[in-house]
Amino acid sequence: MYKPTLDYAQQLDKEDNLAHLRAQFHIPKDAEGNDWLYFTGNSLGLQPKQTQEYIQQELDDWAKYGVEGHFEARNPWMPYHEFLTNSMAKIVGAKPLEVVVMNTLTTNLHLLMVSFYQPTKTKYKIVIESDAFPSDRYAVQSQLKFHGFDIDEGLIEWKPREGEELLRIEDLEKIVDEQGDEIALLLIGGVNYYTGQYLGIKRIAEIGHAKNCMVGIDLAHGAGNISPELHNSGVDFAAWCTYKYLNSGPGSLGGLFVHEKHAHNKDLPRFAGWWNHNKETRFNMRQPFDVMAGGEGWQLSNPPILSMAAIRASLDMFEEVGMEALRAKSEKLTGYFEYLINQIDTASIKIITPSNPKERGCQLSIQVKDADKSLHKKLTENNIITDWREPDVIRCAPVPMYNSFEDVFRMVETLKTLL
Ligand SMILES: Cc1ncc(COP(=O)(O)O)c(C=O)c1O
């Protein structure tokens, strides 16, 4: 059983065999040099110290070799994205064939919908969570419009029940049971950005596929946070970003997954560029388009090496630690955070994230009754970096790579006094 004392939190840090990782990150500090208590890895992950070295390597090779760096650089740029594939595939539980790093998340969702949203006159609707991330909502609305459908008629929202915050899988089942013949696509956030709820994506895939709907997952809040086992889940496609839990820098490239069952289907409609053309003949130029198998078959352009160098620096850390060890610490760290919050003697706060560790990642979303953004501001003034979401939720993500049990303890002590 946990204890609500600083000594106990420090003891947990001493026993934590991942505690050494914190020193491998730049932790932002206040003017006096005190570490911020950083709980916004769900928004922008911190910078690994080795990132600079990885980017510098590519800058040096660019200076040294110019265009020849595509072949002569220590890490040749021509196949550079391939250096990321195995580690990324492990993180999301996919086969290397199924994964590629490219573009950014919303762009990738659109490219995936070009292939996997193929509406007919009667089967054209798209299901999203009622509180889907706005970019996903705009993306599917624009797809409906692009295909000539009415947005309101074409969009179905999977909503929490009256008086509840979390989604129930039975309700999705009911929607698909009743309207499946009209539904072409389910596009669901694997971990909801607002509540932190981790939805069982294997079940979602089964529900969708039972009615011949395509199933896609937005893993922005899942990649590097939970272990989604994408291949075994059977979902058709997924996309995520690398700037949150994958610590790869602001606006860095995204990841894309297309299930193996679609890997060799050259007839799938898709957009094309020279980078999804067969790499063996790409530079012969003047060849008819010959699409590559797997995730690589959705690339269009040659990718930005400097951003990929930052991703590589981060993925090398994940490779060393492994998702299993990270998840084990994460469950304990968030469990301790939850325990401390539940010790606060007030009816004004409520954790809306599921209490079952299997149904959440590291984030807790704390609803504060009658609060406004000033609470968030006061936390920030106390060096506690959290994320405020209207109308009344503070999102906090203790990240197992760099947050400590002491961070969590100190955060809750401050929250208590502010409340
Ligand atoms: C769940 C989710 N989907 C989509 C996006 C949009 O990502 P991008 O700006 O990389 O397209 C975000 C960004 O935070 C997100 O959290």
Short mmCIF file of N, CA, C and O in Angstrom, two decimals, residues 284-377:
data_model
loop_
_atom_site.label_atom_id
_atom_site.label_comp_id
_atom_site.label_asym_id
_atom_site.label_seq_id
_atom_site.Cartn_x
_atom_site.Cartn_y
_atom_site.Cartn_z
N ASN A 284 15.88 5.34 -61.51
CA ASN A 284 15.90 5.17 -62.96
C ASN A 284 15.03 6.24 -63.60
O ASN A 284 15.08 6.46 -64.80
N MET A 285 14.22 6.90 -62.77
CA MET A 285 13.29 7.91 -63.26
C MET A 285 12.44 7.31 -64.40
O MET A 285 12.55 6.17 -64.73
N ARG A 286 11.59 8.03 -64.94
CA ARG A 286 10.81 7.67 -66.15
C ARG A 286 10.22 6.25 -66.12
O ARG A 286 9.98 5.65 -67.13
N GLN A 287 10.05 5.71 -64.91
CA GLN A 287 9.43 4.37 -64.78
C GLN A 287 7.95 4.57 -64.46
O GLN A 287 7.61 5.51 -63.75
N PRO A 288 7.09 3.68 -64.91
CA PRO A 288 5.70 3.79 -64.46
C PRO A 288 5.64 3.53 -62.96
O PRO A 288 6.45 2.78 -62.42
N PHE A 289 4.66 4.13 -62.30
CA PHE A 289 4.55 4.02 -60.84
C PHE A 289 4.37 2.56 -60.43
O PHE A 289 3.52 1.85 -60.95
N ASP A 290 5.18 2.16 -59.45
CA ASP A 290 5.16 0.77 -58.96
C ASP A 290 5.20 0.86 -57.44
O ASP A 290 6.26 1.06 -56.86
N VAL A 291 4.03 0.73 -56.82
CA VAL A 291 3.94 1.05 -55.39
C VAL A 291 4.66 0.01 -54.53
O VAL A 291 4.67 -1.18 -54.84
N MET A 292 5.26 0.51 -53.45
CA MET A 292 5.94 -0.39 -52.51
C MET A 292 4.93 -1.06 -51.59
O MET A 292 3.86 -0.51 -51.32
N ALA A 293 5.32 -2.20 -51.07
CA ALA A 293 4.46 -2.92 -50.13
C ALA A 293 4.52 -2.28 -48.75
O ALA A 293 5.49 -1.60 -48.42
N GLY A 294 3.49 -2.49 -47.95
CA GLY A 294 3.51 -2.09 -46.54
C GLY A 294 3.39 -0.59 -46.32
O GLY A 294 3.04 0.16 -47.24
N GLY A 295 3.74 -0.18 -45.10
CA GLY A 295 3.61 1.22 -44.71
C GLY A 295 4.36 2.16 -45.64
O GLY A 295 3.91 3.28 -45.92
N GLU A 296 5.51 1.71 -46.14
CA GLU A 296 6.30 2.56 -47.05
C GLU A 296 5.51 2.97 -48.29
O GLU A 296 5.83 3.98 -48.92
N GLY A 297 4.50 2.20 -48.59
CA GLY A 297 3.69 2.47 -49.78
C GLY A 297 2.75 3.66 -49.61
O GLY A 297 1.95 3.94 -50.50
N TRP A 298 2.84 4.34 -48.46
CA TRP A 298 2.03 5.57 -48.29
C TRP A 298 2.89 6.82 -48.27
O TRP A 298 2.40 7.92 -48.14
N GLN A 299 4.21 6.66 -48.36
CA GLN A 299 5.07 7.85 -48.39
C GLN A 299 4.86 8.59 -49.72
O GLN A 299 4.44 7.98 -50.70
N LEU A 300 5.18 9.85 -49.72
CA LEU A 300 5.11 10.61 -50.97
C LEU A 300 6.45 11.28 -51.30
O LEU A 300 6.91 11.27 -52.42
N SER A 301 7.03 11.87 -50.24
CA SER A 301 8.20 12.75 -50.45
C SER A 301 9.42 12.21 -49.73
O SER A 301 9.28 11.45 -48.76
N ASN A 302 10.57 12.68 -50.14
CA ASN A 302 11.77 12.32 -49.36
C ASN A 302 11.70 13.08 -48.03
O ASN A 302 11.31 14.25 -47.98
N PRO A 303 12.00 12.38 -46.93
CA PRO A 303 11.69 12.93 -45.61
C PRO A 303 12.77 13.84 -45.01
O PRO A 303 13.93 13.77 -45.44
N PRO A 304 12.39 14.68 -44.04
CA PRO A 304 13.35 15.59 -43.41
C PRO A 304 14.27 14.85 -42.42
O PRO A 304 13.82 14.37 -41.39
N ILE A 305 15.53 14.79 -42.77
CA ILE A 305 16.49 14.01 -41.98
C ILE A 305 16.69 14.60 -40.58
O ILE A 305 16.85 13.86 -39.61
N LEU A 306 16.67 15.93 -40.46
CA LEU A 306 16.95 16.52 -39.14
C LEU A 306 15.87 16.13 -38.13
O LEU A 306 16.16 15.86 -36.97
N SER A 307 14.62 16.11 -38.58
CA SER A 307 13.54 15.69 -37.68
C SER A 307 13.68 14.20 -37.38
O SER A 307 13.49 13.76 -36.24
N MET A 308 14.04 13.43 -38.39
CA MET A 308 14.17 11.99 -38.15
C MET A 308 15.36 11.68 -37.23
O MET A 308 15.34 10.68 -36.51
N ALA A 309 16.38 12.54 -37.26
CA ALA A 309 17.51 12.32 -36.35
C ALA A 309 17.05 12.45 -34.90
O ALA A 309 17.45 11.67 -34.02
N ALA A 310 16.16 13.42 -34.65
CA ALA A 310 15.64 13.59 -33.28
C ALA A 310 14.78 12.38 -32.89
O ALA A 310 14.83 11.92 -31.75
N ILE A 311 14.03 11.88 -33.84
CA ILE A 311 13.20 10.70 -33.54
C ILE A 311 14.10 9.50 -33.24
O ILE A 311 13.86 8.73 -32.30
N ARG A 312 15.17 9.40 -34.00
CA ARG A 312 16.09 8.27 -33.81
C ARG A 312 16.73 8.32 -32.42
O ARG A 312 16.87 7.30 -31.74
N ALA A 313 17.11 9.54 -32.00
CA ALA A 313 17.72 9.70 -30.67
C ALA A 313 16.76 9.20 -29.60
O ALA A 313 17.15 8.52 -28.65
N SER A 314 15.50 9.51 -29.77
CA SER A 314 14.51 9.11 -28.77
C SER A 314 14.21 7.61 -28.86
O SER A 314 14.16 6.91 -27.84
N LEU A 315 14.04 7.11 -30.07
CA LEU A 315 13.70 5.69 -30.22
C LEU A 315 14.82 4.80 -29.70
O LEU A 315 14.57 3.71 -29.19
N ASP A 316 16.07 5.27 -29.81
CA ASP A 316 17.17 4.47 -29.27
C ASP A 316 17.03 4.30 -27.76
O ASP A 316 17.39 3.26 -27.21
N MET A 317 16.47 5.31 -27.11
CA MET A 317 16.23 5.17 -25.66
C MET A 317 15.11 4.16 -25.39
O MET A 317 15.22 3.32 -24.50
N PHE A 318 14.05 4.23 -26.18
CA PHE A 318 12.96 3.27 -26.02
C PHE A 318 13.45 1.84 -26.27
O PHE A 318 13.08 0.90 -25.58
N GLU A 319 14.32 1.72 -27.26
CA GLU A 319 14.86 0.41 -27.62
C GLU A 319 15.62 -0.18 -26.42
O GLU A 319 15.53 -1.36 -26.13
N GLU A 320 16.36 0.70 -25.74
CA GLU A 320 17.17 0.24 -24.63
C GLU A 320 16.30 -0.17 -23.44
O GLU A 320 16.59 -1.15 -22.76
N VAL A 321 15.25 0.59 -23.17
CA VAL A 321 14.45 0.35 -21.96
C VAL A 321 13.34 -0.67 -22.22
O VAL A 321 13.10 -1.55 -21.40
N GLY A 322 12.67 -0.55 -23.35
CA GLY A 322 11.56 -1.45 -23.66
C GLY A 322 10.25 -0.96 -23.07
O GLY A 322 10.21 -0.42 -21.96
N MET A 323 9.17 -1.17 -23.81
CA MET A 323 7.85 -0.70 -23.37
C MET A 323 7.38 -1.43 -22.11
O MET A 323 6.64 -0.87 -21.32
N GLU A 324 7.82 -2.68 -21.96
CA GLU A 324 7.31 -3.45 -20.81
C GLU A 324 7.74 -2.79 -19.49
O GLU A 324 6.93 -2.58 -18.59
N ALA A 325 9.04 -2.45 -19.42
CA ALA A 325 9.56 -1.82 -18.20
C ALA A 325 8.92 -0.44 -18.01
O ALA A 325 8.58 -0.03 -16.89
N LEU A 326 8.74 0.28 -19.11
CA LEU A 326 8.14 1.61 -19.00
C LEU A 326 6.70 1.53 -18.51
O LEU A 326 6.27 2.30 -17.66
N ARG A 327 5.96 0.57 -19.05
CA ARG A 327 4.55 0.41 -18.63
C ARG A 327 4.49 0.03 -17.15
O ARG A 327 3.64 0.53 -16.41
N ALA A 328 5.40 -0.83 -16.73
CA ALA A 328 5.37 -1.27 -15.32
C ALA A 328 5.58 -0.06 -14.40
O ALA A 328 4.84 0.15 -13.44
N LYS A 329 6.56 0.78 -14.75
CA LYS A 329 6.78 1.97 -13.91
C LYS A 329 5.59 2.92 -14.02
O LYS A 329 5.14 3.51 -13.04
N SER A 330 5.10 3.07 -15.24
CA SER A 330 4.01 4.01 -15.47
C SER A 330 2.79 3.66 -14.61
O SER A 330 2.17 4.54 -14.00
N GLU A 331 2.46 2.39 -14.56
CA GLU A 331 1.28 1.99 -13.76
C GLU A 331 1.48 2.34 -12.30
O GLU A 331 0.58 2.79 -11.62
N LYS A 332 2.73 2.15 -11.83
CA LYS A 332 3.02 2.42 -10.43
C LYS A 332 3.00 3.93 -10.15
O LYS A 332 2.45 4.40 -9.15
N LEU A 333 3.61 4.69 -11.07
CA LEU A 333 3.74 6.13 -10.89
C LEU A 333 2.35 6.80 -10.94
O LEU A 333 2.01 7.62 -10.07
N THR A 334 1.56 6.44 -11.93
CA THR A 334 0.22 7.03 -12.04
C THR A 334 -0.67 6.51 -10.91
O THR A 334 -1.50 7.25 -10.38
N GLY A 335 -0.44 5.26 -10.51
CA GLY A 335 -1.18 4.71 -9.37
C GLY A 335 -0.91 5.52 -8.10
O GLY A 335 -1.82 5.81 -7.32
N TYR A 336 0.36 5.90 -7.91
CA TYR A 336 0.72 6.69 -6.73
C TYR A 336 0.10 8.08 -6.81
O TYR A 336 -0.43 8.61 -5.83
N PHE A 337 0.12 8.65 -7.99
CA PHE A 337 -0.48 9.96 -8.24
C PHE A 337 -1.98 9.92 -7.89
O PHE A 337 -2.50 10.78 -7.16
N GLU A 338 -2.63 8.90 -8.38
CA GLU A 338 -4.07 8.74 -8.14
C GLU A 338 -4.36 8.59 -6.64
O GLU A 338 -5.25 9.23 -6.09
N TYR A 339 -3.51 7.77 -6.00
CA TYR A 339 -3.68 7.55 -4.55
C TYR A 339 -3.58 8.87 -3.79
O TYR A 339 -4.42 9.20 -2.94
N LEU A 340 -2.56 9.68 -4.14
CA LEU A 340 -2.35 10.95 -3.43
C LEU A 340 -3.52 11.91 -3.66
O LEU A 340 -3.97 12.60 -2.74
N ILE A 341 -4.01 11.95 -4.89
CA ILE A 341 -5.13 12.85 -5.19
C ILE A 341 -6.37 12.41 -4.40
O ILE A 341 -7.10 13.23 -3.83
N ASN A 342 -6.55 11.11 -4.34
CA ASN A 342 -7.72 10.60 -3.61
C ASN A 342 -7.63 10.85 -2.10
O ASN A 342 -8.63 10.77 -1.39
N GLN A 343 -6.41 11.17 -1.62
CA GLN A 343 -6.25 11.51 -0.19
C GLN A 343 -6.69 12.94 0.10
O GLN A 343 -6.85 13.31 1.25
N ILE A 344 -6.80 13.76 -0.94
CA ILE A 344 -7.15 15.17 -0.71
C ILE A 344 -8.59 15.23 -0.21
O ILE A 344 -9.50 14.68 -0.83
N ASP A 345 -8.74 15.92 0.91
CA ASP A 345 -10.03 15.92 1.58
C ASP A 345 -10.92 17.05 1.04
O ASP A 345 -11.07 18.08 1.66
N THR A 346 -11.44 16.85 -0.15
CA THR A 346 -12.35 17.86 -0.72
C THR A 346 -13.24 17.19 -1.76
O THR A 346 -12.82 16.27 -2.44
N ALA A 347 -14.45 17.69 -1.83
CA ALA A 347 -15.38 17.14 -2.83
C ALA A 347 -15.24 17.87 -4.15
O ALA A 347 -15.93 17.56 -5.11
N SER A 348 -14.32 18.84 -4.20
CA SER A 348 -14.30 19.68 -5.40
C SER A 348 -13.47 19.09 -6.53
O SER A 348 -13.46 19.62 -7.63
N ILE A 349 -12.75 17.98 -6.28
CA ILE A 349 -12.01 17.40 -7.41
C ILE A 349 -12.38 15.94 -7.64
O ILE A 349 -12.73 15.21 -6.71
N LYS A 350 -12.29 15.58 -8.89
CA LYS A 350 -12.66 14.23 -9.28
C LYS A 350 -11.77 13.80 -10.45
O LYS A 350 -11.59 14.58 -11.40
N ILE A 351 -11.23 12.61 -10.35
CA ILE A 351 -10.44 12.09 -11.48
C ILE A 351 -11.42 11.46 -12.46
O ILE A 351 -12.18 10.55 -12.09
N ILE A 352 -11.42 11.94 -13.71
CA ILE A 352 -12.36 11.35 -14.67
C ILE A 352 -11.74 10.21 -15.48
O ILE A 352 -12.43 9.46 -16.13
N THR A 353 -10.44 10.08 -15.41
CA THR A 353 -9.75 8.97 -16.10
C THR A 353 -10.14 7.65 -15.41
O THR A 353 -10.31 7.63 -14.20
N PRO A 354 -10.26 6.55 -16.18
CA PRO A 354 -10.61 5.28 -15.54
C PRO A 354 -9.62 4.91 -14.42
O PRO A 354 -8.42 5.19 -14.54
N SER A 355 -10.14 4.26 -13.37
CA SER A 355 -9.23 3.87 -12.28
C SER A 355 -8.52 2.55 -12.59
O SER A 355 -7.49 2.27 -11.99
N ASN A 356 -9.02 1.79 -13.52
CA ASN A 356 -8.35 0.54 -13.90
C ASN A 356 -7.11 0.87 -14.75
O ASN A 356 -7.24 1.44 -15.85
N PRO A 357 -5.90 0.50 -14.26
CA PRO A 357 -4.68 0.84 -15.00
C PRO A 357 -4.67 0.29 -16.43
O PRO A 357 -3.96 0.82 -17.28
N LYS A 358 -5.44 -0.75 -16.68
CA LYS A 358 -5.46 -1.32 -18.05
C LYS A 358 -6.30 -0.45 -19.00
O LYS A 358 -6.28 -0.64 -20.20
N GLU A 359 -7.06 0.48 -18.42
CA GLU A 359 -7.92 1.32 -19.27
C GLU A 359 -7.41 2.76 -19.34
O GLU A 359 -8.17 3.69 -19.61
N ARG A 360 -6.13 2.93 -19.04
CA ARG A 360 -5.58 4.28 -19.13
C ARG A 360 -4.08 4.17 -19.40
O ARG A 360 -3.48 3.09 -19.23
N GLY A 361 -3.49 5.30 -19.81
CA GLY A 361 -2.04 5.38 -19.89
C GLY A 361 -1.55 6.09 -18.65
O GLY A 361 -2.08 5.88 -17.55
N CYS A 362 -0.57 7.00 -18.81
CA CYS A 362 -0.04 7.65 -17.61
C CYS A 362 -0.86 8.87 -17.20
O CYS A 362 -0.80 9.31 -16.06
N GLN A 363 -1.66 9.41 -18.12
CA GLN A 363 -2.36 10.68 -17.84
C GLN A 363 -3.53 10.50 -16.87
O GLN A 363 -4.30 9.56 -16.99
N LEU A 364 -3.65 11.46 -15.94
CA LEU A 364 -4.89 11.58 -15.17
C LEU A 364 -5.52 12.92 -15.51
O LEU A 364 -4.84 13.95 -15.53
N SER A 365 -6.80 12.89 -15.78
CA SER A 365 -7.54 14.13 -16.04
C SER A 365 -8.35 14.44 -14.79
O SER A 365 -9.19 13.65 -14.37
N ILE A 366 -8.04 15.59 -14.20
CA ILE A 366 -8.63 15.93 -12.91
C ILE A 366 -9.64 17.05 -13.11
O ILE A 366 -9.28 18.14 -13.55
N GLN A 367 -10.88 16.73 -12.79
CA GLN A 367 -11.93 17.73 -12.95
C GLN A 367 -12.05 18.52 -11.65
O GLN A 367 -12.11 17.93 -10.57
N VAL A 368 -12.04 19.84 -11.77
CA VAL A 368 -12.08 20.68 -10.57
C VAL A 368 -13.36 21.51 -10.61
O VAL A 368 -13.53 22.37 -11.48
N LYS A 369 -14.23 21.21 -9.66
CA LYS A 369 -15.54 21.86 -9.62
C LYS A 369 -15.40 23.38 -9.49
O LYS A 369 -14.62 23.86 -8.67
N ASP A 370 -16.15 24.10 -10.28
CA ASP A 370 -16.19 25.57 -10.23
C ASP A 370 -14.84 26.24 -10.44
O ASP A 370 -14.67 27.42 -10.10
N ALA A 371 -13.87 25.49 -10.94
CA ALA A 371 -12.56 26.12 -11.14
C ALA A 371 -12.54 26.85 -12.47
O ALA A 371 -13.35 26.59 -13.35
N ASP A 372 -11.64 27.78 -12.60
CA ASP A 372 -11.40 28.34 -13.92
C ASP A 372 -9.91 28.24 -14.17
O ASP A 372 -9.18 27.63 -13.38
N LYS A 373 -9.46 28.85 -15.22
CA LYS A 373 -8.06 28.64 -15.62
C LYS A 373 -7.06 29.20 -14.61
O LYS A 373 -5.87 28.92 -14.69
N SER A 374 -7.59 29.98 -13.61
CA SER A 374 -6.65 30.59 -12.67
C SER A 374 -5.93 29.53 -11.83
O SER A 374 -4.79 29.74 -11.40
N LEU A 375 -6.57 28.39 -11.61
CA LEU A 375 -5.91 27.33 -10.84
C LEU A 375 -4.69 26.83 -11.62
O LEU A 375 -3.60 26.64 -11.05
N HIS A 376 -4.89 26.65 -12.90
CA HIS A 376 -3.79 26.21 -13.76
C HIS A 376 -2.65 27.24 -13.72
O HIS A 376 -1.47 26.89 -13.64
N LYS A 377 -3.06 28.52 -13.72
CA LYS A 377 -2.06 29.60 -13.71
C LYS A 377 -1.25 29.55 -12.41
O LYS A 377 -0.04 29.68 -12.40
#
